[in-house]
Every structure is written in structure tokens, then in C-alpha cells.
Amino acid sequence: MDAATTISPAVLILLGPPGAGKGTQARMLEEKFGLVQLSTGDLLRDAVAAGTDAGNAAKAVMEAGDLVSDGIVIAILRDRMAEPDCAKGVILDGFPRTTVQAEALDGLLASSDQKINAAISLEVEDAEMVTRISGRYTCAGCGEGYHDTYKQPVEDGKCDKCGHTEFKRRADDNAETVASRLTAYHAQTAPLIDYYQAQGVLKGIDAMGQIDDIARDLHGIVGEVMD
């Protein structure tokens, strides 16, 4: 490679409904490739806490009970991506959510000669996702995770890890709520799938298998686009 050639930081987008494993896979990508996961919620909280111009603007909007505008989110994202730890690239989780946001993101990246390297869709089966999420529960003592179908305590009613006998479920981990969230996700994300497919950067991953198998496929895609 020519000494004068510079490589722009990679920009990856992870698409997938709640429970598809985006967080788990993003952490594994961070470790393997030196990327930084950026989620909209964390970005907003950090910018507000840091008192940046964009963070102060977001704080004023949120305190008024309004939704933070795309322009403010883009400004916060621009500031964060300029930090030294993002030099190798970032994984965007939760943004963009609409084609308007996707177009704004393209504009931001173009201003620094960057682009979307890949928009990776973690593809799941809705019926299986309802079973996967609605069956989750945790030990009330240590937080160890269990599942009605896939992982029950060895001794019925007793946590394998700490021996506690009380368990709890998240209020929104029920079949109706999960199905509703999946419907909303598909309605919101379908235009993004088309948008990134038209750009030639959309990649699909079967996310119904084992975590390590999904990671292997995902790492193969990321390795290719980062070369």
C-alpha cells in the first residue's frame, strides 16, 4: 500500500429486532476488530453528561418533553466519531431508524470522506423470537439467566449458581408485547433494508443459530469490508 494512502475508519450498521443478539455480537466485534459500538441512547446520555453543545441542546429538548431531532443526534454522533478511540471504526446500533436518518448519516460521512461499509441484518424468525424472549427469566438473587425451553435449573426451582429459590421475569417479556415490538420493528426497518440494498452494502446473517456460529459469519463479513 502506498505510504500516502489513508484508510477511513469503518462504519458498520447492525440491524435486527430486540432479542436478535445485536449487543452480544457488537461486543465480540469490538474485541476482535478494535471497533467501538455506538448506541443512540448511550450517545445522548454521555453528551448530556459531558455538557457539549449538542448535549446541552439535547438536554433542553428532553427536559421539555420533546423528541431529540435528527440534527442533534447527527451532531452528537459527529462529535463522538471524531474521538481517538473510533480511529478503526464504529458499529452503529439503533441508528439510523428511518431513511431520513440514513440520508443524514450519509451526508455526515461524506463530509469526512467516509461511507457505510456494511449494513448487516441479523435475520430471525418472528415465532422463534417470541418463544426466545417470552421464555426468559432470571434468578432474583444473582441474576443468572434461564429459559422455559432452553435453559432450566438443574434442580427445579433452585438457581444453579447461587441456590436462590426466587426468580423474576421482565414485565415486557411476554408473547403479546414481543410480537408487537417485532411488528413495529419490521414496519420501521423494511425501508432501511431497501435503502441499503440499493446502495449495495446490505448483508444478511442467519441469527437463529448458536452465538459462536453467528459470530463466525459476522466476522467473515466484517473482515472482508475492512480489508
Short mmCIF file of the C-alpha atoms (twelve columns), coordinates in Angstrom:
data_MODEL
# 
_entry.id   MODEL 
# 
loop_
_atom_site.group_PDB 
_atom_site.id 
_atom_site.type_symbol 
_atom_site.label_atom_id 
_atom_site.label_alt_id 
_atom_site.label_comp_id 
_atom_site.label_asym_id 
_atom_site.label_seq_id 
_atom_site.Cartn_x 
_atom_site.Cartn_y 
_atom_site.Cartn_z 
_atom_site.pdbx_PDB_model_num 
ATOM 1   C CA . MET A 1   0.000   0.000   0.000  1 
ATOM 2   C CA . ASP A 2   1.260   3.487   -0.853 1 
ATOM 3   C CA . ALA A 3   2.580   5.333   2.195  1 
ATOM 4   C CA . ALA A 4   0.352   8.279   1.407  1 
ATOM 5   C CA . THR A 5   -2.773  6.120   1.315  1 
ATOM 6   C CA . THR A 6   -5.040  6.526   4.317  1 
ATOM 7   C CA . ILE A 7   -7.778  4.151   5.346  1 
ATOM 8   C CA . SER A 8   -11.004 5.711   6.557  1 
ATOM 9   C CA . PRO A 9   -12.474 4.289   9.768  1 
ATOM 10  C CA . ALA A 10  -15.002 1.550   9.052  1 
ATOM 11  C CA . VAL A 11  -18.688 2.302   9.612  1 
ATOM 12  C CA . LEU A 12  -20.915 -0.708  10.215 1 
ATOM 13  C CA . ILE A 13  -24.640 -0.747  10.943 1 
ATOM 14  C CA . LEU A 14  -26.267 -3.621  12.825 1 
ATOM 15  C CA . LEU A 15  -29.936 -4.159  12.040 1 
ATOM 16  C CA . GLY A 16  -32.130 -6.594  13.941 1 
ATOM 17  C CA . PRO A 17  -35.130 -6.705  16.274 1 
ATOM 18  C CA . PRO A 18  -34.924 -6.732  20.083 1 
ATOM 19  C CA . GLY A 19  -33.515 -10.052 21.231 1 
ATOM 20  C CA . ALA A 20  -31.697 -10.800 17.976 1 
ATOM 21  C CA . GLY A 21  -28.325 -10.585 19.732 1 
ATOM 22  C CA . LYS A 22  -27.026 -7.248  18.402 1 
ATOM 23  C CA . GLY A 23  -25.451 -6.273  21.726 1 
ATOM 24  C CA . THR A 24  -23.672 -9.594  22.179 1 
ATOM 25  C CA . GLN A 25  -22.346 -9.618  18.624 1 
ATOM 26  C CA . ALA A 26  -21.292 -5.964  18.786 1 
ATOM 27  C CA . ARG A 27  -19.179 -6.638  21.884 1 
ATOM 28  C CA . MET A 28  -17.468 -9.534  20.114 1 
ATOM 29  C CA . LEU A 29  -16.777 -7.328  17.084 1 
ATOM 30  C CA . GLU A 30  -15.288 -4.662  19.376 1 
ATOM 31  C CA . GLU A 31  -12.870 -7.205  20.841 1 
ATOM 32  C CA . LYS A 32  -11.841 -8.787  17.548 1 
ATOM 33  C CA . PHE A 33  -11.552 -5.735  15.295 1 
ATOM 34  C CA . GLY A 34  -10.976 -2.823  17.693 1 
ATOM 35  C CA . LEU A 35  -14.249 -1.160  16.737 1 
ATOM 36  C CA . VAL A 36  -16.456 0.922   19.024 1 
ATOM 37  C CA . GLN A 37  -20.162 0.224   19.464 1 
ATOM 38  C CA . LEU A 38  -22.256 3.386   19.437 1 
ATOM 39  C CA . SER A 39  -25.894 3.266   20.546 1 
ATOM 40  C CA . THR A 40  -28.128 6.325   20.337 1 
ATOM 41  C CA . GLY A 41  -29.235 6.141   23.965 1 
ATOM 42  C CA . ASP A 42  -25.681 5.982   25.307 1 
ATOM 43  C CA . LEU A 43  -24.553 8.771   22.976 1 
ATOM 44  C CA . LEU A 44  -27.297 11.099  24.206 1 
ATOM 45  C CA . ARG A 45  -26.637 10.355  27.876 1 
ATOM 46  C CA . ASP A 46  -22.876 10.806  27.509 1 
ATOM 47  C CA . ALA A 47  -23.222 14.057  25.535 1 
ATOM 48  C CA . VAL A 48  -25.614 15.497  28.117 1 
ATOM 49  C CA . ALA A 49  -23.303 14.469  30.959 1 
ATOM 50  C CA . ALA A 50  -20.274 15.962  29.171 1 
ATOM 51  C CA . GLY A 51  -22.085 19.261  28.583 1 
ATOM 52  C CA . THR A 52  -21.179 19.517  24.903 1 
ATOM 53  C CA . ASP A 53  -23.043 21.993  22.724 1 
ATOM 54  C CA . ALA A 54  -25.061 19.206  21.135 1 
ATOM 55  C CA . GLY A 55  -25.542 17.564  24.529 1 
ATOM 56  C CA . ASN A 56  -26.897 20.779  26.021 1 
ATOM 57  C CA . ALA A 57  -29.260 21.153  23.079 1 
ATOM 58  C CA . ALA A 58  -30.466 17.580  23.591 1 
ATOM 59  C CA . LYS A 59  -30.923 18.156  27.327 1 
ATOM 60  C CA . ALA A 60  -33.115 21.198  26.721 1 
ATOM 61  C CA . VAL A 61  -35.289 19.261  24.290 1 
ATOM 62  C CA . MET A 62  -35.637 16.241  26.590 1 
ATOM 63  C CA . GLU A 63  -36.437 18.409  29.619 1 
ATOM 64  C CA . ALA A 64  -39.227 19.997  27.584 1 
ATOM 65  C CA . GLY A 65  -40.596 16.508  26.980 1 
ATOM 66  C CA . ASP A 66  -39.904 16.565  23.247 1 
ATOM 67  C CA . LEU A 67  -38.058 14.125  20.989 1 
ATOM 68  C CA . VAL A 68  -34.457 14.952  20.139 1 
ATOM 69  C CA . SER A 69  -34.230 15.991  16.491 1 
ATOM 70  C CA . ASP A 70  -32.238 14.076  13.896 1 
ATOM 71  C CA . GLY A 71  -29.982 17.102  13.530 1 
ATOM 72  C CA . ILE A 72  -28.957 16.992  17.184 1 
ATOM 73  C CA . VAL A 73  -28.371 13.229  17.064 1 
ATOM 74  C CA . ILE A 74  -26.198 13.639  13.967 1 
ATOM 75  C CA . ALA A 75  -24.199 16.398  15.707 1 
ATOM 76  C CA . ILE A 76  -23.633 14.178  18.745 1 
ATOM 77  C CA . LEU A 77  -22.636 11.276  16.507 1 
ATOM 78  C CA . ARG A 78  -20.213 13.519  14.582 1 
ATOM 79  C CA . ASP A 79  -18.521 14.604  17.834 1 
ATOM 80  C CA . ARG A 80  -18.260 11.029  19.130 1 
ATOM 81  C CA . MET A 81  -16.860 9.592   15.906 1 
ATOM 82  C CA . ALA A 82  -14.092 12.189  15.991 1 
ATOM 83  C CA . GLU A 83  -12.757 10.761  19.276 1 
ATOM 84  C CA . PRO A 84  -9.426  8.869   19.068 1 
ATOM 85  C CA . ASP A 85  -10.885 5.515   20.156 1 
ATOM 86  C CA . CYS A 86  -13.019 5.449   16.990 1 
ATOM 87  C CA . ALA A 87  -9.965  5.504   14.723 1 
ATOM 88  C CA . LYS A 88  -10.502 1.928   13.486 1 
ATOM 89  C CA . GLY A 89  -14.229 2.309   13.068 1 
ATOM 90  C CA . VAL A 90  -17.633 2.131   14.695 1 
ATOM 91  C CA . ILE A 91  -20.655 -0.137  14.932 1 
ATOM 92  C CA . LEU A 92  -23.928 1.797   14.895 1 
ATOM 93  C CA . ASP A 93  -26.706 0.156   16.913 1 
ATOM 94  C CA . GLY A 94  -30.142 1.793   16.918 1 
ATOM 95  C CA . PHE A 95  -29.312 4.460   14.350 1 
ATOM 96  C CA . PRO A 96  -30.437 5.107   11.710 1 
ATOM 97  C CA . ARG A 97  -34.052 4.068   12.257 1 
ATOM 98  C CA . THR A 98  -35.555 5.785   9.218  1 
ATOM 99  C CA . THR A 99  -34.465 6.555   5.664  1 
ATOM 100 C CA . VAL A 100 -34.402 10.265  6.537  1 
ATOM 101 C CA . GLN A 101 -31.859 9.493   9.259  1 
ATOM 102 C CA . ALA A 102 -29.956 7.230   6.857  1 
ATOM 103 C CA . GLU A 103 -29.669 10.077  4.344  1 
ATOM 104 C CA . ALA A 104 -28.491 12.447  7.089  1 
ATOM 105 C CA . LEU A 105 -25.895 9.883   8.154  1 
ATOM 106 C CA . ASP A 106 -24.668 9.575   4.566  1 
ATOM 107 C CA . GLY A 107 -24.222 13.345  4.490  1 
ATOM 108 C CA . LEU A 108 -22.243 13.297  7.726  1 
ATOM 109 C CA . LEU A 109 -19.955 10.549  6.472  1 
ATOM 110 C CA . ALA A 110 -19.439 12.208  3.085  1 
ATOM 111 C CA . SER A 111 -18.175 15.345  4.843  1 
ATOM 112 C CA . SER A 112 -15.245 13.329  6.199  1 
ATOM 113 C CA . ASP A 113 -14.760 11.065  3.155  1 
ATOM 114 C CA . GLN A 114 -16.301 8.094   4.918  1 
ATOM 115 C CA . LYS A 115 -19.067 5.729   3.913  1 
ATOM 116 C CA . ILE A 116 -21.166 2.829   5.174  1 
ATOM 117 C CA . ASN A 117 -19.006 -0.269  4.734  1 
ATOM 118 C CA . ALA A 118 -21.830 -2.680  5.532  1 
ATOM 119 C CA . ALA A 119 -25.361 -2.679  6.912  1 
ATOM 120 C CA . ILE A 120 -25.695 -6.134  8.441  1 
ATOM 121 C CA . SER A 121 -29.153 -7.509  9.113  1 
ATOM 122 C CA . LEU A 122 -29.427 -10.160 11.838 1 
ATOM 123 C CA . GLU A 123 -32.265 -12.204 10.393 1 
ATOM 124 C CA . VAL A 124 -34.578 -14.070 12.762 1 
ATOM 125 C CA . GLU A 125 -37.886 -15.917 12.666 1 
ATOM 126 C CA . ASP A 126 -40.619 -13.985 14.451 1 
ATOM 127 C CA . ALA A 127 -42.312 -17.024 16.001 1 
ATOM 128 C CA . GLU A 128 -38.998 -18.280 17.380 1 
ATOM 129 C CA . MET A 129 -38.135 -14.814 18.708 1 
ATOM 130 C CA . VAL A 130 -41.421 -14.693 20.629 1 
ATOM 131 C CA . THR A 131 -40.540 -18.034 22.214 1 
ATOM 132 C CA . ARG A 132 -36.952 -16.976 22.876 1 
ATOM 133 C CA . ILE A 133 -37.769 -13.674 24.576 1 
ATOM 134 C CA . SER A 134 -41.040 -14.512 26.356 1 
ATOM 135 C CA . GLY A 135 -39.446 -17.585 27.938 1 
ATOM 136 C CA . ARG A 136 -36.614 -15.669 29.619 1 
ATOM 137 C CA . TYR A 137 -36.329 -15.322 33.381 1 
ATOM 138 C CA . THR A 138 -33.572 -14.659 35.901 1 
ATOM 139 C CA . CYS A 139 -32.571 -15.604 39.413 1 
ATOM 140 C CA . ALA A 140 -33.746 -12.919 41.839 1 
ATOM 141 C CA . GLY A 141 -30.599 -13.467 43.881 1 
ATOM 142 C CA . CYS A 142 -27.653 -13.367 41.469 1 
ATOM 143 C CA . GLY A 143 -29.241 -12.521 38.124 1 
ATOM 144 C CA . GLU A 144 -28.294 -15.797 36.402 1 
ATOM 145 C CA . GLY A 145 -30.363 -16.205 33.237 1 
ATOM 146 C CA . TYR A 146 -32.731 -19.088 32.497 1 
ATOM 147 C CA . HIS A 147 -35.321 -20.041 29.910 1 
ATOM 148 C CA . ASP A 148 -38.534 -22.070 29.996 1 
ATOM 149 C CA . THR A 149 -37.418 -24.120 26.985 1 
ATOM 150 C CA . TYR A 150 -33.678 -23.785 26.504 1 
ATOM 151 C CA . LYS A 151 -32.156 -23.495 29.971 1 
ATOM 152 C CA . GLN A 152 -33.915 -24.564 33.149 1 
ATOM 153 C CA . PRO A 153 -32.191 -25.006 36.532 1 
ATOM 154 C CA . VAL A 154 -30.725 -28.472 37.082 1 
ATOM 155 C CA . GLU A 155 -32.741 -28.696 40.280 1 
ATOM 156 C CA . ASP A 156 -36.282 -27.449 39.731 1 
ATOM 157 C CA . GLY A 157 -36.898 -24.089 41.424 1 
ATOM 158 C CA . LYS A 158 -33.302 -23.607 42.586 1 
ATOM 159 C CA . CYS A 159 -30.645 -21.451 40.941 1 
ATOM 160 C CA . ASP A 160 -27.646 -23.451 39.722 1 
ATOM 161 C CA . LYS A 161 -25.270 -20.602 40.540 1 
ATOM 162 C CA . CYS A 162 -26.290 -19.362 43.985 1 
ATOM 163 C CA . GLY A 163 -29.018 -21.703 45.206 1 
ATOM 164 C CA . HIS A 164 -31.661 -18.967 45.397 1 
ATOM 165 C CA . THR A 165 -35.255 -20.164 45.059 1 
ATOM 166 C CA . GLU A 166 -36.914 -16.994 43.747 1 
ATOM 167 C CA . PHE A 167 -36.951 -15.978 40.091 1 
ATOM 168 C CA . LYS A 168 -38.260 -12.986 38.149 1 
ATOM 169 C CA . ARG A 169 -39.315 -12.010 34.635 1 
ATOM 170 C CA . ARG A 170 -39.295 -8.644  32.906 1 
ATOM 171 C CA . ALA A 171 -42.803 -7.254  32.642 1 
ATOM 172 C CA . ASP A 172 -42.415 -6.699  28.886 1 
ATOM 173 C CA . ASP A 173 -41.071 -10.195 28.203 1 
ATOM 174 C CA . ASN A 174 -44.467 -11.615 27.304 1 
ATOM 175 C CA . ALA A 175 -45.689 -13.015 23.998 1 
ATOM 176 C CA . GLU A 176 -48.072 -10.157 23.152 1 
ATOM 177 C CA . THR A 177 -45.552 -7.404  23.843 1 
ATOM 178 C CA . VAL A 178 -42.753 -9.176  21.995 1 
ATOM 179 C CA . ALA A 179 -44.975 -9.795  18.949 1 
ATOM 180 C CA . SER A 180 -45.972 -6.123  18.942 1 
ATOM 181 C CA . ARG A 181 -42.340 -4.995  19.130 1 
ATOM 182 C CA . LEU A 182 -41.419 -7.271  16.232 1 
ATOM 183 C CA . THR A 183 -44.255 -5.917  14.100 1 
ATOM 184 C CA . ALA A 184 -43.148 -2.347  14.824 1 
ATOM 185 C CA . TYR A 185 -39.537 -3.206  14.036 1 
ATOM 186 C CA . HIS A 186 -40.372 -4.706  10.658 1 
ATOM 187 C CA . ALA A 187 -42.544 -1.745  9.701  1 
ATOM 188 C CA . GLN A 188 -39.804 0.681   10.719 1 
ATOM 189 C CA . THR A 189 -36.847 -1.198  9.285  1 
ATOM 190 C CA . ALA A 190 -38.200 -2.500  5.953  1 
ATOM 191 C CA . PRO A 191 -37.446 0.822   4.180  1 
ATOM 192 C CA . LEU A 192 -33.877 0.738   5.575  1 
ATOM 193 C CA . ILE A 193 -33.370 -2.764  4.197  1 
ATOM 194 C CA . ASP A 194 -34.374 -1.491  0.745  1 
ATOM 195 C CA . TYR A 195 -32.268 1.654   1.165  1 
ATOM 196 C CA . TYR A 196 -29.032 -0.186  1.943  1 
ATOM 197 C CA . GLN A 197 -29.728 -2.930  -0.558 1 
ATOM 198 C CA . ALA A 198 -29.962 -0.245  -3.249 1 
ATOM 199 C CA . GLN A 199 -26.564 1.053   -2.100 1 
ATOM 200 C CA . GLY A 200 -25.077 -2.418  -2.382 1 
ATOM 201 C CA . VAL A 201 -23.946 -2.584  1.247  1 
ATOM 202 C CA . LEU A 202 -26.667 -4.775  2.756  1 
ATOM 203 C CA . LYS A 203 -25.541 -8.121  4.182  1 
ATOM 204 C CA . GLY A 204 -27.759 -10.739 5.807  1 
ATOM 205 C CA . ILE A 205 -26.836 -13.110 8.626  1 
ATOM 206 C CA . ASP A 206 -28.898 -16.044 9.880  1 
ATOM 207 C CA . ALA A 207 -29.176 -15.144 13.581 1 
ATOM 208 C CA . MET A 208 -31.167 -18.183 14.698 1 
ATOM 209 C CA . GLY A 209 -28.175 -20.424 15.387 1 
ATOM 210 C CA . GLN A 210 -25.542 -20.611 18.101 1 
ATOM 211 C CA . ILE A 211 -23.794 -17.400 19.168 1 
ATOM 212 C CA . ASP A 212 -20.363 -18.606 18.011 1 
ATOM 213 C CA . ASP A 213 -21.715 -19.661 14.600 1 
ATOM 214 C CA . ILE A 214 -23.375 -16.265 14.114 1 
ATOM 215 C CA . ALA A 215 -20.162 -14.548 15.199 1 
ATOM 216 C CA . ARG A 216 -18.107 -16.559 12.695 1 
ATOM 217 C CA . ASP A 217 -20.345 -15.495 9.802  1 
ATOM 218 C CA . LEU A 218 -20.430 -11.906 11.017 1 
ATOM 219 C CA . HIS A 219 -16.674 -11.719 11.483 1 
ATOM 220 C CA . GLY A 220 -16.200 -13.026 7.946  1 
ATOM 221 C CA . ILE A 221 -18.275 -10.164 6.529  1 
ATOM 222 C CA . VAL A 222 -16.596 -7.525  8.685  1 
ATOM 223 C CA . GLY A 223 -13.133 -8.831  7.864  1 
ATOM 224 C CA . GLU A 224 -13.863 -8.530  4.147  1 
ATOM 225 C CA . VAL A 225 -15.246 -4.974  4.245  1 
ATOM 226 C CA . MET A 226 -12.395 -3.761  6.467  1 
ATOM 227 C CA . ASP A 227 -9.662  -5.061  4.152  1 
# 
